[in-house]
Amino acid sequence: MIYSQRSDGLGTRILSAIYARMLSEQVGVPMGVVWTPLGWPFLVRDTPLMHPRHLPEIFASLHLFRDAADGAHGVIVPHEEVVSTELFSLYYNRDELSGLSRGEVAQIAMMGRGVNYDFPGPLFDFMERDPALKAGVSRIAATINWSPAVAAAIAEIDGRFRLGRCLSVHVRRGDILEMLFAYDLADLASDGMTQILQRYTPLQAYFEAIDAAGPDAGGIVVCTEDDGVVERFVTRYGPDRVASCAGMSLTENQRAAVDLILLSRSRRIIAPVLSFFSQCAAEIGGTVLQNTAWHLRETTGEIDAILAASTAERVGAVRAILYRAAHRLSAQNGLGLEGYYEGLMRAAPGTDRHEP
């Protein structure tokens, strides 16, 4: 049996499952999806987002694909126990397995408890060489068994804005800000703050990319968990041009699904410097992905303003980690802002602490 089991966000779960389905078709072995809570099994987060109990919000049944009535392709297995499912990871053994033939992969998949297709991309040479690979991803994605609420939200927005003519922007905020205030300081100093700076993009960067496309660029689909961000886009571009699922009666899980589909059906995605969610959406829809350029100074300015508005005791330490991480990223990417951040580090108390 071929399974797809991930414990992170919706985009990588869906794309990994699509590639698992593709492998299943090529080697003639049934596939399913093991659905676990976020962070399973080590750092399970106390959140309804992606939790197995909330699967009916996202999918119409426990079949991931609409054409899987017999359960041969895409049966979803909810799994909450914090124990190993003992699946054989194809990703962590990819160097040894990548050159195997279809028949050899089929034999491995039928051994033991099964294999885990745990990567959102092709893991075998015969998959990567397949000229129909990209078309196959889009074909399988079109059969995902989305819940009626998710499908209705997409139909409503598409009916008003014609998604295929729209630009879309992925403005990630919620979990990034959660990291800022909830992560252990040592984790922030090691790589957490670097991840924040790679994924948090200031609004000005999106505005510049949209404005560069010209006034005839079409509608703008704003995908974000922050309704205040949507309001900023409406203020700048007008309500007749801005589409979003904000204001719809959707759960957090449904908003994630709707945003993934909206991004995938637009003609171009404007995304942060690093965004796996946007990358997955682009691959699922075969659409163009445009990562914004670094706007590191503006990013740290916006995060600094968020910290300044907080009364948390750790603000000084977090600000110090912010400047050090920005200094590192500037040097690594040739942004020329090292002197600027050195000045901020000298002025910030406690900057010499929490070295990574």
mmCIF file of C-alpha atoms in Angstrom, residues 153-331:
data_model
loop_
_atom_site.group_PDB
_atom_site.id
_atom_site.type_symbol
_atom_site.label_atom_id
_atom_site.label_comp_id
_atom_site.label_asym_id
_atom_site.label_seq_id
_atom_site.Cartn_x
_atom_site.Cartn_y
_atom_site.Cartn_z
ATOM 1 C CA ALA A 153 -17.028 29.554 -1.904
ATOM 2 C CA ILE A 154 -14.796 28.985 -4.937
ATOM 3 C CA ALA A 155 -17.764 29.028 -7.317
ATOM 4 C CA GLU A 156 -19.035 32.297 -5.856
ATOM 5 C CA ILE A 157 -15.677 34.084 -6.111
ATOM 6 C CA ASP A 158 -14.949 32.673 -9.582
ATOM 7 C CA GLY A 159 -18.391 33.758 -10.778
ATOM 8 C CA ARG A 160 -17.705 37.359 -9.788
ATOM 9 C CA PHE A 161 -14.015 37.717 -10.637
ATOM 10 C CA ARG A 162 -13.090 35.037 -13.244
ATOM 11 C CA LEU A 163 -10.085 33.650 -11.409
ATOM 12 C CA GLY A 164 -8.173 32.727 -14.554
ATOM 13 C CA ARG A 165 -7.737 36.439 -15.312
ATOM 14 C CA CYS A 166 -6.710 37.458 -11.790
ATOM 15 C CA LEU A 167 -3.431 38.045 -10.045
ATOM 16 C CA SER A 168 -3.318 36.485 -6.580
ATOM 17 C CA VAL A 169 -1.272 37.415 -3.530
ATOM 18 C CA HIS A 170 -0.449 35.187 -0.577
ATOM 19 C CA VAL A 171 0.007 37.416 2.469
ATOM 20 C CA ARG A 172 0.998 35.194 5.369
ATOM 21 C CA ARG A 173 0.540 36.708 8.812
ATOM 22 C CA GLY A 174 -1.231 34.657 11.514
ATOM 23 C CA ASP A 175 1.174 31.801 12.268
ATOM 24 C CA ILE A 176 4.187 34.050 11.731
ATOM 25 C CA LEU A 177 3.052 36.412 14.458
ATOM 26 C CA GLU A 178 2.292 33.421 16.659
ATOM 27 C CA MET A 179 5.918 32.327 16.225
ATOM 28 C CA LEU A 180 7.081 35.806 17.198
ATOM 29 C CA PHE A 181 5.385 35.718 20.585
ATOM 30 C CA ALA A 182 5.111 31.999 21.382
ATOM 31 C CA TYR A 183 8.382 30.436 20.231
ATOM 32 C CA ASP A 184 11.095 29.764 22.777
ATOM 33 C CA LEU A 185 13.781 32.447 22.525
ATOM 34 C CA ALA A 186 16.465 29.867 21.797
ATOM 35 C CA ASP A 187 14.388 28.507 18.894
ATOM 36 C CA LEU A 188 13.867 32.019 17.551
ATOM 37 C CA ALA A 189 17.593 32.674 17.736
ATOM 38 C CA SER A 190 18.595 29.429 16.002
ATOM 39 C CA ASP A 191 16.407 29.576 12.903
ATOM 40 C CA GLY A 192 12.896 30.624 13.904
ATOM 41 C CA MET A 193 13.455 34.323 13.276
ATOM 42 C CA THR A 194 15.110 33.560 9.947
ATOM 43 C CA GLN A 195 11.971 31.672 8.890
ATOM 44 C CA ILE A 196 9.832 34.616 9.963
ATOM 45 C CA LEU A 197 11.879 37.048 7.894
ATOM 46 C CA GLN A 198 11.748 34.759 4.849
ATOM 47 C CA ARG A 199 7.960 34.364 5.026
ATOM 48 C CA TYR A 200 6.793 37.761 6.252
ATOM 49 C CA THR A 201 6.555 40.138 3.311
ATOM 50 C CA PRO A 202 5.564 43.795 3.825
ATOM 51 C CA LEU A 203 2.463 44.991 2.019
ATOM 52 C CA GLN A 204 4.483 47.500 0.036
ATOM 53 C CA ALA A 205 6.236 44.626 -1.758
ATOM 54 C CA TYR A 206 2.890 43.255 -2.947
ATOM 55 C CA PHE A 207 1.678 46.711 -3.971
ATOM 56 C CA GLU A 208 4.810 47.274 -6.044
ATOM 57 C CA ALA A 209 4.411 43.936 -7.844
ATOM 58 C CA ILE A 210 0.743 44.595 -8.624
ATOM 59 C CA ASP A 211 1.376 48.175 -9.751
ATOM 60 C CA ALA A 212 4.166 46.960 -12.040
ATOM 61 C CA ALA A 213 1.632 44.734 -13.812
ATOM 62 C CA GLY A 214 -0.297 47.860 -14.861
ATOM 63 C CA PRO A 215 -3.925 48.959 -14.534
ATOM 64 C CA ASP A 216 -5.173 46.275 -16.927
ATOM 65 C CA ALA A 217 -3.805 43.413 -14.828
ATOM 66 C CA GLY A 218 -7.302 42.294 -13.808
ATOM 67 C CA GLY A 219 -8.702 41.336 -10.438
ATOM 68 C CA ILE A 220 -6.599 40.814 -7.339
ATOM 69 C CA VAL A 221 -7.237 37.758 -5.185
ATOM 70 C CA VAL A 222 -5.993 38.313 -1.634
ATOM 71 C CA CYS A 223 -5.275 35.100 0.284
ATOM 72 C CA THR A 224 -4.530 35.733 3.939
ATOM 73 C CA GLU A 225 -5.725 34.874 7.435
ATOM 74 C CA ASP A 226 -5.688 38.584 8.369
ATOM 75 C CA ASP A 227 -8.869 40.444 7.380
ATOM 76 C CA GLY A 228 -7.112 43.748 8.070
ATOM 77 C CA VAL A 229 -4.761 42.972 5.179
ATOM 78 C CA VAL A 230 -7.749 42.538 2.860
ATOM 79 C CA GLU A 231 -9.051 45.943 3.937
ATOM 80 C CA ARG A 232 -5.713 47.527 3.001
ATOM 81 C CA PHE A 233 -5.956 46.075 -0.511
ATOM 82 C CA VAL A 234 -9.569 47.216 -0.849
ATOM 83 C CA THR A 235 -8.583 50.731 0.240
ATOM 84 C CA ARG A 236 -5.808 50.863 -2.357
ATOM 85 C CA TYR A 237 -7.456 49.120 -5.330
ATOM 86 C CA GLY A 238 -11.195 49.335 -4.664
ATOM 87 C CA PRO A 239 -13.784 46.665 -3.786
ATOM 88 C CA ASP A 240 -14.613 45.936 -7.416
ATOM 89 C CA ARG A 241 -11.108 44.717 -8.064
ATOM 90 C CA VAL A 242 -10.272 42.800 -4.849
ATOM 91 C CA ALA A 243 -11.515 39.250 -4.214
ATOM 92 C CA SER A 244 -11.140 37.328 -0.966
ATOM 93 C CA CYS A 245 -12.889 34.717 1.167
ATOM 94 C CA ALA A 246 -12.851 37.179 4.081
ATOM 95 C CA GLY A 247 -16.358 37.691 5.380
ATOM 96 C CA MET A 248 -17.586 34.311 4.177
ATOM 97 C CA SER A 249 -18.967 31.823 6.719
ATOM 98 C CA LEU A 250 -15.943 29.548 6.613
ATOM 99 C CA THR A 251 -13.900 27.813 9.287
ATOM 100 C CA GLU A 252 -10.137 28.217 9.592
ATOM 101 C CA ASN A 253 -9.644 24.924 7.760
ATOM 102 C CA GLN A 254 -12.032 25.907 4.994
ATOM 103 C CA ARG A 255 -10.310 29.263 4.508
ATOM 104 C CA ALA A 256 -6.998 27.444 4.076
ATOM 105 C CA ALA A 257 -8.539 25.175 1.434
ATOM 106 C CA VAL A 258 -10.266 28.036 -0.375
ATOM 107 C CA ASP A 259 -7.072 30.099 -0.426
ATOM 108 C CA LEU A 260 -5.072 27.168 -1.831
ATOM 109 C CA ILE A 261 -7.595 26.743 -4.649
ATOM 110 C CA LEU A 262 -7.847 30.484 -5.327
ATOM 111 C CA LEU A 263 -4.080 30.752 -5.675
ATOM 112 C CA SER A 264 -3.925 27.682 -7.929
ATOM 113 C CA ARG A 265 -6.597 29.010 -10.320
ATOM 114 C CA SER A 266 -5.226 32.522 -10.764
ATOM 115 C CA ARG A 267 -3.022 33.375 -13.713
ATOM 116 C CA ARG A 268 -0.094 34.457 -11.524
ATOM 117 C CA ILE A 269 0.742 34.143 -7.822
ATOM 118 C CA ILE A 270 2.693 36.893 -6.082
ATOM 119 C CA ALA A 271 4.236 35.218 -3.055
ATOM 120 C CA PRO A 272 6.740 35.857 -0.250
ATOM 121 C CA VAL A 273 10.444 35.145 -0.718
ATOM 122 C CA LEU A 274 9.776 31.680 0.712
ATOM 123 C CA SER A 275 6.291 30.139 0.658
ATOM 124 C CA PHE A 276 5.687 26.396 0.373
ATOM 125 C CA PHE A 277 1.925 27.014 0.335
ATOM 126 C CA SER A 278 2.253 29.222 -2.740
ATOM 127 C CA GLN A 279 4.652 26.806 -4.420
ATOM 128 C CA CYS A 280 2.206 23.951 -3.932
ATOM 129 C CA ALA A 281 -0.677 26.058 -5.267
ATOM 130 C CA ALA A 282 1.348 27.013 -8.341
ATOM 131 C CA GLU A 283 2.217 23.393 -9.085
ATOM 132 C CA ILE A 284 -1.321 22.160 -8.510
ATOM 133 C CA GLY A 285 -2.748 24.759 -10.880
ATOM 134 C CA GLY A 286 0.136 24.984 -13.328
ATOM 135 C CA THR A 287 0.206 28.723 -12.757
ATOM 136 C CA VAL A 288 3.110 31.175 -12.683
ATOM 137 C CA LEU A 289 4.765 31.808 -9.309
ATOM 138 C CA GLN A 290 6.395 35.191 -8.746
ATOM 139 C CA ASN A 291 8.277 35.461 -5.469
ATOM 140 C CA THR A 292 8.711 39.042 -4.291
ATOM 141 C CA ALA A 293 12.177 40.511 -4.021
ATOM 142 C CA TRP A 294 13.719 40.959 -0.594
ATOM 143 C CA HIS A 295 12.265 43.933 1.270
ATOM 144 C CA LEU A 296 14.181 43.187 4.437
ATOM 145 C CA ARG A 297 14.328 46.721 5.824
ATOM 146 C CA GLU A 298 10.575 47.216 5.394
ATOM 147 C CA THR A 299 9.921 43.758 6.858
ATOM 148 C CA THR A 300 11.881 44.421 10.025
ATOM 149 C CA GLY A 301 10.217 47.833 10.251
ATOM 150 C CA GLU A 302 6.734 46.272 10.235
ATOM 151 C CA ILE A 303 7.747 43.589 12.760
ATOM 152 C CA ASP A 304 9.396 46.250 14.923
ATOM 153 C CA ALA A 305 6.096 48.163 14.975
ATOM 154 C CA ILE A 306 4.269 44.991 16.063
ATOM 155 C CA LEU A 307 6.762 44.490 18.874
ATOM 156 C CA ALA A 308 6.490 48.143 19.912
ATOM 157 C CA ALA A 309 2.739 47.749 20.347
ATOM 158 C CA SER A 310 3.174 44.732 22.622
ATOM 159 C CA THR A 311 3.477 44.790 26.405
ATOM 160 C CA ALA A 312 5.182 41.377 26.564
ATOM 161 C CA GLU A 313 8.288 41.252 28.749
ATOM 162 C CA ARG A 314 10.296 39.463 26.069
ATOM 163 C CA VAL A 315 9.994 42.255 23.484
ATOM 164 C CA GLY A 316 13.562 43.513 24.004
ATOM 165 C CA ALA A 317 15.062 40.048 23.586
ATOM 166 C CA VAL A 318 12.942 39.313 20.510
ATOM 167 C CA ARG A 319 13.924 42.628 18.935
ATOM 168 C CA ALA A 320 17.594 41.809 19.480
ATOM 169 C CA ILE A 321 17.158 38.410 17.807
ATOM 170 C CA LEU A 322 15.282 40.123 14.954
ATOM 171 C CA TYR A 323 18.189 42.467 14.201
ATOM 172 C CA ARG A 324 20.800 39.708 14.355
ATOM 173 C CA ALA A 325 18.815 37.463 12.013
ATOM 174 C CA ALA A 326 18.255 40.350 9.590
ATOM 175 C CA HIS A 327 21.982 41.166 9.681
ATOM 176 C CA ARG A 328 22.767 37.548 8.774
ATOM 177 C CA LEU A 329 20.245 37.430 5.935
ATOM 178 C CA SER A 330 21.509 40.715 4.532
ATOM 179 C CA ALA A 331 25.063 39.375 4.418
#
